[in-house]
Amino acid sequence: MVRSEWNKLLFYRRGILLIAAFLIAEILGAILFTNPYDPELEANRAVYNHYLSQVEGPLTPDNQQWLENEMQRLNTANRKLEQLKTDYYRGSITEEAFRASFDALASESEDYPGFSKLYTQYIYVRESDQRQFLHTGGWEVLFGDQEPDYLFLMLLIFLLTPIFCQEYGNQMDQILLTQKRSAKSQWQSKVTVALVSTAALTAVLQMVDLGYCAIRFGLPHWDFSLQSLYSFGTVQKALTLGQALVLQFALKEIGYLYAALLILCISVLVKKYAFALMAGMVSLPIPFLTIPSNASLCLIPGPWALTIGSIYLNGEGIRISGGMIVAMPEI
């Protein structure tokens, strides 16, 4: 029966076409609409990476002294450049003297925007021994998305609603219930197919996001602390970026599986395909659109906070229990 349900889901109801269209839309959306966490840093990425390579990792006294000296050197170069321009515009020096000094000072000054990003990070890192230097852009984009994937929710609604509603619509439910094995096996097969397909699609969706962030921005040093990211500087428990990624992955899986069960429940209760479809499309997005604070979603039983996942990584939202990471909402 499970094989029959797979055939109905993927081929008879054209589910495979919906999934393909969804994946294409997700990839195009990631390419076209994903913005860098810090556009100014990305514009000066080459200089930033050059300086970052000198200090990458935990802050040491040598790194600290080097950063202070480099900032002093660049500030001195900037002041000299501004003074040179002032002297030239006032006529205090000739054009030949101006050009003789300008190129060298301008070359040093060009490094300032990229280095200033690293220096700002240095000020942040030195506040805590748990923080480390790394390029955080990819991780900030990956963890910083505080919205569910509405397109994925719509896909689940269109994909899963017919699983039960089709039987009611074709008046097959009573016939199936009169068969010796169908009463139990039929609903088990339907729920199994719905949950397995949801879990697989959720995993694919997260892998697309992970791959895109890794390719475009980079996801270095999975073993560095989550506190190294500006957005998660208040996390108190020891949690690496890799552990945070696994936790977010698991929470999203649970959240979208919960959403799938809600869709199936609505379809069984309503029975009519059109009504069930509209009920799912209206009810699932409502909390995201009406509640002003995402942290408040943690108070509502259901999939809403879980489908975002990173809500549970903020503040005191993580605790360690019996050697296992447990997510607790920051309220």
mmCIF file of C-alpha atoms in Angstrom:
data_model
loop_
_atom_site.group_PDB
_atom_site.id
_atom_site.type_symbol
_atom_site.label_atom_id
_atom_site.label_comp_id
_atom_site.label_asym_id
_atom_site.label_seq_id
_atom_site.Cartn_x
_atom_site.Cartn_y
_atom_site.Cartn_z
ATOM 1 C CA MET A 1 0.000 0.000 0.000
ATOM 2 C CA VAL A 2 2.889 2.338 0.681
ATOM 3 C CA ARG A 3 4.094 1.929 -2.907
ATOM 4 C CA SER A 4 0.612 2.679 -4.181
ATOM 5 C CA GLU A 5 0.470 5.863 -2.088
ATOM 6 C CA TRP A 6 3.856 6.946 -3.426
ATOM 7 C CA ASN A 7 2.654 6.456 -6.993
ATOM 8 C CA LYS A 8 -0.472 8.480 -6.312
ATOM 9 C CA LEU A 9 1.443 11.271 -4.601
ATOM 10 C CA LEU A 10 4.260 11.635 -7.114
ATOM 11 C CA PHE A 11 2.699 10.656 -10.445
ATOM 12 C CA TYR A 12 -1.092 10.463 -10.377
ATOM 13 C CA ARG A 13 -1.396 13.852 -8.623
ATOM 14 C CA ARG A 14 1.641 15.287 -10.449
ATOM 15 C CA GLY A 15 3.489 15.764 -7.175
ATOM 16 C CA ILE A 16 6.838 15.260 -8.857
ATOM 17 C CA LEU A 17 6.192 18.327 -11.035
ATOM 18 C CA LEU A 18 5.272 20.430 -8.002
ATOM 19 C CA ILE A 19 8.448 19.353 -6.229
ATOM 20 C CA ALA A 20 10.623 20.073 -9.261
ATOM 21 C CA ALA A 21 9.074 23.530 -9.705
ATOM 22 C CA PHE A 22 9.553 24.231 -6.004
ATOM 23 C CA LEU A 23 13.241 23.273 -6.046
ATOM 24 C CA ILE A 24 13.896 25.414 -9.122
ATOM 25 C CA ALA A 25 12.127 28.358 -7.456
ATOM 26 C CA GLU A 26 14.132 27.857 -4.242
ATOM 27 C CA ILE A 27 17.460 27.831 -6.057
ATOM 28 C CA LEU A 28 16.574 30.876 -8.160
ATOM 29 C CA GLY A 29 15.259 32.657 -5.070
ATOM 30 C CA ALA A 30 18.483 31.989 -3.193
ATOM 31 C CA ILE A 31 20.573 33.317 -6.065
ATOM 32 C CA LEU A 32 18.459 36.402 -6.733
ATOM 33 C CA PHE A 33 17.224 37.454 -3.291
ATOM 34 C CA THR A 34 19.792 36.366 -0.696
ATOM 35 C CA ASN A 35 21.581 39.481 0.515
ATOM 36 C CA PRO A 36 24.954 39.483 2.295
ATOM 37 C CA TYR A 37 24.895 40.096 6.032
ATOM 38 C CA ASP A 38 27.274 43.054 5.621
ATOM 39 C CA PRO A 39 27.377 44.464 2.059
ATOM 40 C CA GLU A 40 30.220 46.867 2.908
ATOM 41 C CA LEU A 41 32.358 43.992 4.155
ATOM 42 C CA GLU A 42 31.664 41.960 1.017
ATOM 43 C CA ALA A 43 32.681 44.950 -1.102
ATOM 44 C CA ASN A 44 36.053 44.990 0.712
ATOM 45 C CA ARG A 45 36.301 41.224 1.137
ATOM 46 C CA ALA A 46 39.790 40.824 -0.406
ATOM 47 C CA VAL A 47 41.429 43.268 2.014
ATOM 48 C CA TYR A 48 39.403 41.904 4.936
ATOM 49 C CA ASN A 49 40.471 38.330 4.114
ATOM 50 C CA HIS A 50 44.106 39.413 3.900
ATOM 51 C CA TYR A 51 44.006 40.862 7.389
ATOM 52 C CA LEU A 52 41.807 38.081 8.761
ATOM 53 C CA SER A 53 44.394 35.495 7.736
ATOM 54 C CA GLN A 54 46.810 37.123 10.190
ATOM 55 C CA VAL A 55 44.553 36.688 13.242
ATOM 56 C CA GLU A 56 42.046 33.910 12.404
ATOM 57 C CA GLY A 57 41.133 31.915 15.488
ATOM 58 C CA PRO A 58 41.138 32.957 19.154
ATOM 59 C CA LEU A 59 42.438 36.358 20.200
ATOM 60 C CA THR A 60 46.015 36.306 21.510
ATOM 61 C CA PRO A 61 48.155 39.089 23.015
ATOM 62 C CA ASP A 62 50.287 39.142 19.857
ATOM 63 C CA ASN A 63 47.225 39.461 17.618
ATOM 64 C CA GLN A 64 45.845 42.190 19.817
ATOM 65 C CA GLN A 65 49.055 44.202 19.658
ATOM 66 C CA TRP A 66 49.311 43.706 15.890
ATOM 67 C CA LEU A 67 45.741 44.938 15.346
ATOM 68 C CA GLU A 68 46.312 48.020 17.510
ATOM 69 C CA ASN A 69 49.536 48.853 15.681
ATOM 70 C CA GLU A 70 47.933 48.372 12.256
ATOM 71 C CA MET A 71 44.997 50.594 13.169
ATOM 72 C CA GLN A 72 47.389 53.271 14.388
ATOM 73 C CA ARG A 73 49.389 53.020 11.143
ATOM 74 C CA LEU A 74 46.305 53.330 8.930
ATOM 75 C CA ASN A 75 44.907 56.205 10.987
ATOM 76 C CA THR A 76 48.229 58.007 10.645
ATOM 77 C CA ALA A 77 48.211 57.417 6.877
ATOM 78 C CA ASN A 78 44.641 58.766 6.629
ATOM 79 C CA ARG A 79 45.528 61.888 8.595
ATOM 80 C CA LYS A 80 48.598 62.508 6.447
ATOM 81 C CA LEU A 81 46.530 62.039 3.284
ATOM 82 C CA GLU A 82 43.895 64.520 4.432
ATOM 83 C CA GLN A 83 46.576 67.005 5.438
ATOM 84 C CA LEU A 84 48.292 66.560 2.061
ATOM 85 C CA LYS A 85 45.032 67.329 0.263
ATOM 86 C CA THR A 86 44.434 70.378 2.450
ATOM 87 C CA ASP A 87 47.933 71.705 1.834
ATOM 88 C CA TYR A 88 47.563 71.221 -1.925
ATOM 89 C CA TYR A 89 44.173 72.941 -2.130
ATOM 90 C CA ARG A 90 45.512 75.857 -0.089
ATOM 91 C CA GLY A 91 48.507 76.144 -2.412
ATOM 92 C CA SER A 92 51.025 75.344 0.305
ATOM 93 C CA ILE A 93 52.698 72.665 -1.829
ATOM 94 C CA THR A 94 53.221 72.233 -5.550
ATOM 95 C CA GLU A 95 51.417 69.683 -7.700
ATOM 96 C CA GLU A 96 54.662 67.729 -8.104
ATOM 97 C CA ALA A 97 55.113 67.453 -4.350
ATOM 98 C CA PHE A 98 51.435 66.478 -3.964
ATOM 99 C CA ARG A 99 51.663 63.682 -6.543
ATOM 100 C CA ALA A 100 54.960 62.418 -5.119
ATOM 101 C CA SER A 101 53.349 61.700 -1.725
ATOM 102 C CA PHE A 102 49.747 61.014 -2.744
ATOM 103 C CA ASP A 103 50.148 57.564 -4.356
ATOM 104 C CA ALA A 104 51.884 55.980 -1.362
ATOM 105 C CA LEU A 105 49.428 57.413 1.174
ATOM 106 C CA ALA A 106 46.382 56.613 -0.982
ATOM 107 C CA SER A 107 47.549 53.006 -1.342
ATOM 108 C CA GLU A 108 47.621 52.631 2.443
ATOM 109 C CA SER A 109 44.325 54.441 2.847
ATOM 110 C CA GLU A 110 42.556 52.046 0.447
ATOM 111 C CA ASP A 111 43.043 49.244 2.965
ATOM 112 C CA TYR A 112 41.206 51.106 5.707
ATOM 113 C CA PRO A 113 37.575 50.094 4.909
ATOM 114 C CA GLY A 114 38.445 46.382 4.836
ATOM 115 C CA PHE A 115 40.636 46.582 7.923
ATOM 116 C CA SER A 116 38.077 48.636 9.848
ATOM 117 C CA LYS A 117 35.630 45.722 9.498
ATOM 118 C CA LEU A 118 38.160 43.419 11.088
ATOM 119 C CA TYR A 119 38.931 45.969 13.786
ATOM 120 C CA THR A 120 35.231 46.247 14.634
ATOM 121 C CA GLN A 121 35.172 42.461 14.909
ATOM 122 C CA TYR A 122 38.245 42.654 17.156
ATOM 123 C CA ILE A 123 36.427 44.996 19.542
ATOM 124 C CA TYR A 124 33.590 42.452 19.672
ATOM 125 C CA VAL A 125 35.844 39.385 20.056
ATOM 126 C CA ARG A 126 37.905 40.831 22.891
ATOM 127 C CA GLU A 127 34.788 41.144 25.058
ATOM 128 C CA SER A 128 34.661 37.361 25.628
ATOM 129 C CA ASP A 129 37.160 34.508 25.671
ATOM 130 C CA GLN A 130 34.569 32.301 23.921
ATOM 131 C CA ARG A 131 34.627 34.364 20.723
ATOM 132 C CA GLN A 132 36.976 33.810 17.810
ATOM 133 C CA PHE A 133 37.962 35.527 14.573
ATOM 134 C CA LEU A 134 36.401 34.079 11.421
ATOM 135 C CA HIS A 135 34.469 35.347 8.445
ATOM 136 C CA THR A 136 30.946 35.247 9.850
ATOM 137 C CA GLY A 137 29.001 36.322 6.746
ATOM 138 C CA GLY A 138 27.822 32.873 5.632
ATOM 139 C CA TRP A 139 26.863 31.795 9.144
ATOM 140 C CA GLU A 140 24.996 35.040 9.816
ATOM 141 C CA VAL A 141 22.958 34.568 6.634
ATOM 142 C CA LEU A 142 22.261 30.912 7.413
ATOM 143 C CA PHE A 143 21.212 31.475 11.034
ATOM 144 C CA GLY A 144 19.876 34.990 10.648
ATOM 145 C CA ASP A 145 16.779 34.166 8.587
ATOM 146 C CA GLN A 146 13.895 34.696 11.010
ATOM 147 C CA GLU A 147 11.105 33.818 8.602
ATOM 148 C CA PRO A 148 9.669 30.426 7.641
ATOM 149 C CA ASP A 149 9.745 29.280 4.052
ATOM 150 C CA TYR A 150 6.230 30.240 2.963
ATOM 151 C CA LEU A 151 6.731 28.671 -0.448
ATOM 152 C CA PHE A 152 7.579 25.358 1.203
ATOM 153 C CA LEU A 153 4.477 25.567 3.404
ATOM 154 C CA MET A 154 2.361 26.134 0.313
ATOM 155 C CA LEU A 155 4.007 23.154 -1.384
ATOM 156 C CA LEU A 156 3.180 20.928 1.592
ATOM 157 C CA ILE A 157 -0.438 22.102 1.577
ATOM 158 C CA PHE A 158 -0.893 21.366 -2.136
ATOM 159 C CA LEU A 159 1.044 18.099 -1.900
ATOM 160 C CA LEU A 160 -0.499 16.602 1.246
ATOM 161 C CA THR A 161 -4.105 17.813 1.297
ATOM 162 C CA PRO A 162 -5.283 15.370 -1.434
ATOM 163 C CA ILE A 163 -3.830 12.348 0.398
ATOM 164 C CA PHE A 164 -7.016 11.939 2.431
ATOM 165 C CA CYS A 165 -9.370 14.337 0.645
ATOM 166 C CA GLN A 166 -9.119 12.402 -2.593
ATOM 167 C CA GLU A 167 -10.698 9.332 -0.982
ATOM 168 C CA TYR A 168 -13.566 11.421 0.368
ATOM 169 C CA GLY A 169 -13.980 13.239 -2.933
ATOM 170 C CA ASN A 170 -14.171 9.977 -4.902
ATOM 171 C CA GLN A 171 -16.394 8.420 -2.212
ATOM 172 C CA MET A 172 -13.838 5.673 -1.762
ATOM 173 C CA ASP A 173 -13.515 6.060 2.005
ATOM 174 C CA GLN A 174 -16.439 3.789 2.890
ATOM 175 C CA ILE A 175 -15.396 1.123 0.387
ATOM 176 C CA LEU A 176 -11.846 1.079 1.739
ATOM 177 C CA LEU A 177 -13.067 0.804 5.314
ATOM 178 C CA THR A 178 -15.124 -2.286 4.508
ATOM 179 C CA GLN A 179 -12.059 -4.180 3.267
ATOM 180 C CA LYS A 180 -10.358 -6.506 5.683
ATOM 181 C CA ARG A 181 -6.950 -4.790 5.794
ATOM 182 C CA SER A 182 -7.546 -1.304 4.456
ATOM 183 C CA ALA A 183 -9.008 0.279 7.587
ATOM 184 C CA LYS A 184 -5.671 0.085 9.398
ATOM 185 C CA SER A 185 -3.091 -0.225 6.658
ATOM 186 C CA GLN A 186 -4.520 2.498 4.423
ATOM 187 C CA TRP A 187 -4.222 5.366 6.869
ATOM 188 C CA GLN A 188 -0.819 4.154 8.082
ATOM 189 C CA SER A 189 0.473 4.129 4.510
ATOM 190 C CA LYS A 190 -0.856 7.628 3.858
ATOM 191 C CA VAL A 191 0.656 9.103 7.017
ATOM 192 C CA THR A 192 3.961 7.334 6.370
ATOM 193 C CA VAL A 193 4.213 8.684 2.826
ATOM 194 C CA ALA A 194 3.256 12.195 3.973
ATOM 195 C CA LEU A 195 5.820 12.299 6.778
ATOM 196 C CA VAL A 196 8.660 10.702 4.821
ATOM 197 C CA SER A 197 8.160 13.045 1.872
ATOM 198 C CA THR A 198 8.008 16.060 4.228
ATOM 199 C CA ALA A 199 11.180 15.025 6.057
ATOM 200 C CA ALA A 200 13.026 14.435 2.784
ATOM 201 C CA LEU A 201 11.938 17.741 1.258
ATOM 202 C CA THR A 202 12.829 19.623 4.444
ATOM 203 C CA ALA A 203 16.294 18.079 4.360
ATOM 204 C CA VAL A 204 16.721 18.995 0.677
ATOM 205 C CA LEU A 205 15.540 22.544 1.375
ATOM 206 C CA GLN A 206 18.085 22.966 4.165
ATOM 207 C CA MET A 207 20.864 21.463 2.079
ATOM 208 C CA VAL A 208 20.123 23.985 -0.692
ATOM 209 C CA ASP A 209 20.460 26.839 1.815
ATOM 210 C CA LEU A 210 23.598 25.311 3.301
ATOM 211 C CA GLY A 211 25.231 24.750 -0.081
ATOM 212 C CA TYR A 212 24.402 28.209 -1.363
ATOM 213 C CA CYS A 213 25.771 29.965 1.743
ATOM 214 C CA ALA A 214 28.906 27.802 1.639
ATOM 215 C CA ILE A 215 29.551 28.589 -2.027
ATOM 216 C CA ARG A 216 28.715 32.295 -2.039
ATOM 217 C CA PHE A 217 29.831 33.462 1.427
ATOM 218 C CA GLY A 218 31.733 30.551 2.950
ATOM 219 C CA LEU A 219 31.034 28.579 6.126
ATOM 220 C CA PRO A 220 34.456 28.185 7.748
ATOM 221 C CA HIS A 221 35.405 26.729 11.117
ATOM 222 C CA TRP A 222 32.421 24.644 12.170
ATOM 223 C CA ASP A 223 34.217 24.016 15.460
ATOM 224 C CA PHE A 224 34.311 27.717 16.437
ATOM 225 C CA SER A 225 31.852 28.994 19.020
ATOM 226 C CA LEU A 226 28.390 30.269 18.130
ATOM 227 C CA GLN A 227 29.163 33.355 20.252
ATOM 228 C CA SER A 228 31.636 34.424 17.553
ATOM 229 C CA LEU A 229 28.626 35.657 15.534
ATOM 230 C CA TYR A 230 27.335 39.140 16.338
ATOM 231 C CA SER A 231 23.729 37.936 16.292
ATOM 232 C CA PHE A 232 24.365 35.266 18.937
ATOM 233 C CA GLY A 233 26.764 37.020 21.286
ATOM 234 C CA THR A 234 24.452 36.527 24.280
ATOM 235 C CA VAL A 235 24.380 32.713 24.089
ATOM 236 C CA GLN A 236 25.682 31.511 27.446
ATOM 237 C CA LYS A 237 26.180 27.784 26.876
ATOM 238 C CA ALA A 238 29.077 26.257 24.974
ATOM 239 C CA LEU A 239 27.787 25.599 21.480
ATOM 240 C CA THR A 240 29.806 25.350 18.289
ATOM 241 C CA LEU A 241 28.621 26.533 14.890
ATOM 242 C CA GLY A 242 28.357 22.907 13.774
ATOM 243 C CA GLN A 243 26.228 21.976 16.785
ATOM 244 C CA ALA A 244 24.009 24.995 16.192
ATOM 245 C CA LEU A 245 23.565 23.933 12.565
ATOM 246 C CA VAL A 246 22.576 20.393 13.588
ATOM 247 C CA LEU A 247 20.155 21.783 16.166
ATOM 248 C CA GLN A 248 18.554 24.143 13.643
ATOM 249 C CA PHE A 249 18.318 21.284 11.123
ATOM 250 C CA ALA A 250 16.554 19.040 13.653
ATOM 251 C CA LEU A 251 14.171 21.758 14.847
ATOM 252 C CA LYS A 252 13.110 22.591 11.294
ATOM 253 C CA GLU A 253 12.526 18.908 10.580
ATOM 254 C CA ILE A 254 10.262 18.653 13.627
ATOM 255 C CA GLY A 255 8.498 21.897 12.741
ATOM 256 C CA TYR A 256 7.637 20.969 9.166
ATOM 257 C CA LEU A 257 6.659 17.425 10.195
ATOM 258 C CA TYR A 258 4.296 19.010 12.718
ATOM 259 C CA ALA A 259 2.942 21.234 9.922
ATOM 260 C CA ALA A 260 2.401 18.145 7.764
ATOM 261 C CA LEU A 261 0.363 16.508 10.530
ATOM 262 C CA LEU A 262 -1.761 19.661 10.842
ATOM 263 C CA ILE A 263 -2.436 19.610 7.111
ATOM 264 C CA LEU A 264 -3.472 15.942 7.274
ATOM 265 C CA CYS A 265 -5.660 16.644 10.303
ATOM 266 C CA ILE A 266 -7.415 19.510 8.518
ATOM 267 C CA SER A 267 -8.001 17.373 5.439
ATOM 268 C CA VAL A 268 -9.548 14.562 7.520
ATOM 269 C CA LEU A 269 -11.762 16.919 9.508
ATOM 270 C CA VAL A 270 -12.928 19.038 6.572
ATOM 271 C CA LYS A 271 -13.018 16.212 3.969
ATOM 272 C CA LYS A 272 -13.736 18.574 1.078
ATOM 273 C CA TYR A 273 -10.573 19.167 -0.950
ATOM 274 C CA ALA A 274 -11.215 22.839 -1.777
ATOM 275 C CA PHE A 275 -12.221 23.675 1.804
ATOM 276 C CA ALA A 276 -9.252 21.792 3.272
ATOM 277 C CA LEU A 277 -6.875 23.454 0.842
ATOM 278 C CA MET A 278 -8.119 26.933 1.691
ATOM 279 C CA ALA A 279 -8.195 26.175 5.426
ATOM 280 C CA GLY A 280 -4.545 25.121 5.328
ATOM 281 C CA MET A 281 -3.469 28.110 3.247
ATOM 282 C CA VAL A 282 -5.241 30.513 5.606
ATOM 283 C CA SER A 283 -4.477 28.958 9.001
ATOM 284 C CA LEU A 284 -0.794 28.025 8.730
ATOM 285 C CA PRO A 285 0.600 31.504 7.843
ATOM 286 C CA ILE A 286 -1.656 33.429 10.276
ATOM 287 C CA PRO A 287 0.656 33.320 13.347
ATOM 288 C CA PHE A 288 3.645 34.500 11.295
ATOM 289 C CA LEU A 289 1.640 37.415 9.886
ATOM 290 C CA THR A 290 -0.180 38.528 13.053
ATOM 291 C CA ILE A 291 2.332 38.105 15.909
ATOM 292 C CA PRO A 292 4.775 41.062 16.028
ATOM 293 C CA SER A 293 7.597 39.221 17.829
ATOM 294 C CA ASN A 294 8.993 35.922 16.579
ATOM 295 C CA ALA A 295 9.930 35.000 20.153
ATOM 296 C CA SER A 296 6.191 34.991 20.952
ATOM 297 C CA LEU A 297 5.747 32.135 18.486
ATOM 298 C CA CYS A 298 7.433 29.901 21.081
ATOM 299 C CA LEU A 299 4.353 30.331 23.303
ATOM 300 C CA ILE A 300 2.037 28.829 20.680
ATOM 301 C CA PRO A 301 1.833 25.029 20.573
ATOM 302 C CA GLY A 302 2.554 23.999 17.022
ATOM 303 C CA PRO A 303 5.121 24.158 14.272
ATOM 304 C CA TRP A 304 5.524 27.920 13.997
ATOM 305 C CA ALA A 305 8.684 28.622 16.009
ATOM 306 C CA LEU A 306 10.183 25.272 15.067
ATOM 307 C CA THR A 307 10.003 25.965 11.336
ATOM 308 C CA ILE A 308 12.344 28.921 11.897
ATOM 309 C CA GLY A 309 14.689 27.030 14.204
ATOM 310 C CA SER A 310 17.210 29.779 14.900
ATOM 311 C CA ILE A 311 14.758 31.415 17.340
ATOM 312 C CA TYR A 312 15.915 28.794 19.837
ATOM 313 C CA LEU A 313 19.580 29.758 19.452
ATOM 314 C CA ASN A 314 19.262 33.282 20.840
ATOM 315 C CA GLY A 315 19.974 34.464 24.370
ATOM 316 C CA GLU A 316 19.381 31.909 27.101
ATOM 317 C CA GLY A 317 17.537 29.690 24.654
ATOM 318 C CA ILE A 318 20.002 26.785 24.856
ATOM 319 C CA ARG A 319 20.743 24.600 27.829
ATOM 320 C CA ILE A 320 22.660 21.362 28.218
ATOM 321 C CA SER A 321 20.862 18.453 29.861
ATOM 322 C CA GLY A 322 22.451 15.059 30.358
ATOM 323 C CA GLY A 323 25.042 15.762 27.703
ATOM 324 C CA MET A 324 22.365 16.589 25.122
ATOM 325 C CA ILE A 325 21.509 19.967 23.612
ATOM 326 C CA VAL A 326 17.995 21.025 24.533
ATOM 327 C CA ALA A 327 16.314 24.028 22.906
ATOM 328 C CA MET A 328 14.453 26.390 25.194
ATOM 329 C CA PRO A 329 12.678 29.509 23.889
ATOM 330 C CA GLU A 330 13.944 32.943 24.832
ATOM 331 C CA ILE A 331 10.818 34.721 26.051
#
